[in-house]
Amino acid sequence: MSERILVFVLGFFLTPSLLPAQTGVAQLQGTVTDATAALVPGAPVALEHLQTGNKFQTNTNETGFFVFPSLQPGDYRVTVDFAGMDRWQGQVTLQVGQRIVVDPVLK
């Protein structure tokens, strides 16, 4: 009987360590296209956390996709400024654990 209690107690305390932890971060991703819905590879995507002023930069891949994987929650300004097209700008609020999709369309 004491062995069963020991196994139960060990299982009770070890099980939470196997569960995924909430990381406290958010993710922003999207695909940049033009007015004809064509993908825009190599477009620079800038991100600014409005509360801290932290800035992040990436470029879209060959399919126009971009991702900012580990962001603090808060308000962000997203800017895409590709040569020969109008600048696109938007704002988004990220919550803990949230994945937001923003799909800029350049004109």
Coordinates of C-alpha atoms in Angstrom, one line a residue:
M1 CA 0.0 0.0 0.0
S2 CA 2.8 2.5 0.8
E3 CA 4.4 1.8 -2.6
R4 CA 1.1 2.9 -4.3
I5 CA 1.1 6.1 -2.3
L6 CA 4.7 6.8 -3.1
V7 CA 4.0 6.2 -6.9
F8 CA 0.9 8.5 -6.7
V9 CA 2.8 11.3 -4.9
L10 CA 5.8 11.1 -7.3
G11 CA 3.4 11.1 -10.3
F12 CA 1.5 14.0 -8.9
F13 CA 4.7 16.2 -8.5
L14 CA 6.4 15.0 -11.8
T15 CA 3.4 15.4 -14.1
P16 CA 3.4 19.3 -14.2
S17 CA 7.1 19.2 -15.3
L18 CA 6.0 17.4 -18.5
L19 CA 3.4 19.9 -19.5
P20 CA 4.4 22.8 -21.8
A21 CA 5.1 26.0 -20.0
Q22 CA 3.5 29.3 -21.1
T23 CA 6.3 31.4 -22.4
G24 CA 4.9 34.8 -22.1
V25 CA 5.7 35.7 -25.7
A26 CA 3.6 36.3 -28.8
Q27 CA 4.2 35.9 -32.5
L28 CA 3.5 38.1 -35.5
Q29 CA 3.5 36.7 -39.1
G30 CA 2.1 37.3 -42.5
T31 CA 2.5 37.4 -46.2
V32 CA 3.2 40.5 -48.3
T33 CA 1.5 40.8 -51.6
D34 CA 0.9 43.6 -54.2
A35 CA -2.4 45.0 -55.5
T36 CA -2.7 42.1 -58.0
A37 CA -2.2 39.5 -55.2
A38 CA 1.3 38.6 -56.4
L39 CA 3.7 37.6 -53.7
V40 CA 6.5 40.1 -52.8
P41 CA 9.8 38.3 -52.0
G42 CA 12.6 40.2 -50.3
A43 CA 10.3 43.0 -48.9
P44 CA 11.8 44.6 -45.7
V45 CA 9.4 44.3 -42.8
A46 CA 10.0 46.6 -39.8
L47 CA 8.4 46.2 -36.4
E48 CA 8.5 48.6 -33.5
H49 CA 7.3 47.9 -30.0
L50 CA 5.6 51.2 -29.1
Q51 CA 5.9 51.0 -25.3
T52 CA 9.7 50.2 -25.3
G53 CA 10.9 51.6 -28.7
N54 CA 12.5 48.2 -29.5
K55 CA 12.8 47.7 -33.2
F56 CA 13.0 44.5 -35.2
Q57 CA 13.7 43.9 -38.9
T58 CA 13.3 41.0 -41.3
N59 CA 12.7 40.4 -45.0
T60 CA 10.0 38.3 -46.6
N61 CA 11.2 34.9 -48.0
E62 CA 10.7 33.8 -51.6
T63 CA 6.9 33.2 -51.0
G64 CA 6.4 36.7 -49.4
F65 CA 6.2 35.2 -45.9
F66 CA 7.7 36.8 -42.8
V67 CA 7.6 36.0 -39.1
F68 CA 8.6 37.6 -35.8
P69 CA 8.6 34.5 -33.5
S70 CA 9.2 35.7 -29.9
L71 CA 7.7 39.1 -29.1
Q72 CA 6.7 40.7 -25.8
P73 CA 3.0 41.5 -25.5
G74 CA 2.1 45.1 -26.3
D75 CA 1.4 47.5 -29.1
Y76 CA 3.4 47.3 -32.3
R77 CA 3.8 49.3 -35.5
V78 CA 4.4 47.2 -38.6
T79 CA 5.9 48.9 -41.7
V80 CA 6.7 47.5 -45.1
D81 CA 8.6 49.8 -47.4
F82 CA 9.5 48.2 -50.7
A83 CA 11.2 50.1 -53.6
G84 CA 8.8 51.2 -56.3
M85 CA 5.6 50.7 -54.1
D86 CA 3.8 52.8 -51.6
R87 CA 4.8 52.3 -48.0
W88 CA 2.4 50.2 -45.9
Q89 CA 1.9 50.7 -42.2
G90 CA -0.3 49.2 -39.6
Q91 CA -0.7 48.8 -35.9
V92 CA -1.4 45.6 -33.8
T93 CA -1.7 44.7 -30.2
L94 CA -0.3 41.4 -29.1
Q95 CA -1.4 39.4 -26.1
V96 CA 0.6 36.7 -24.2
G97 CA 0.7 33.5 -26.2
Q98 CA -1.1 35.0 -29.2
R99 CA -0.2 34.5 -32.9
I100 CA -1.4 37.4 -35.1
V101 CA -1.4 37.3 -38.9
V102 CA -0.9 40.6 -40.7
D103 CA -1.0 40.4 -44.5
P104 CA 0.2 43.8 -45.9
V105 CA -0.9 44.6 -49.5
L106 CA 1.4 47.0 -51.3
K107 CA 0.2 49.4 -54.0

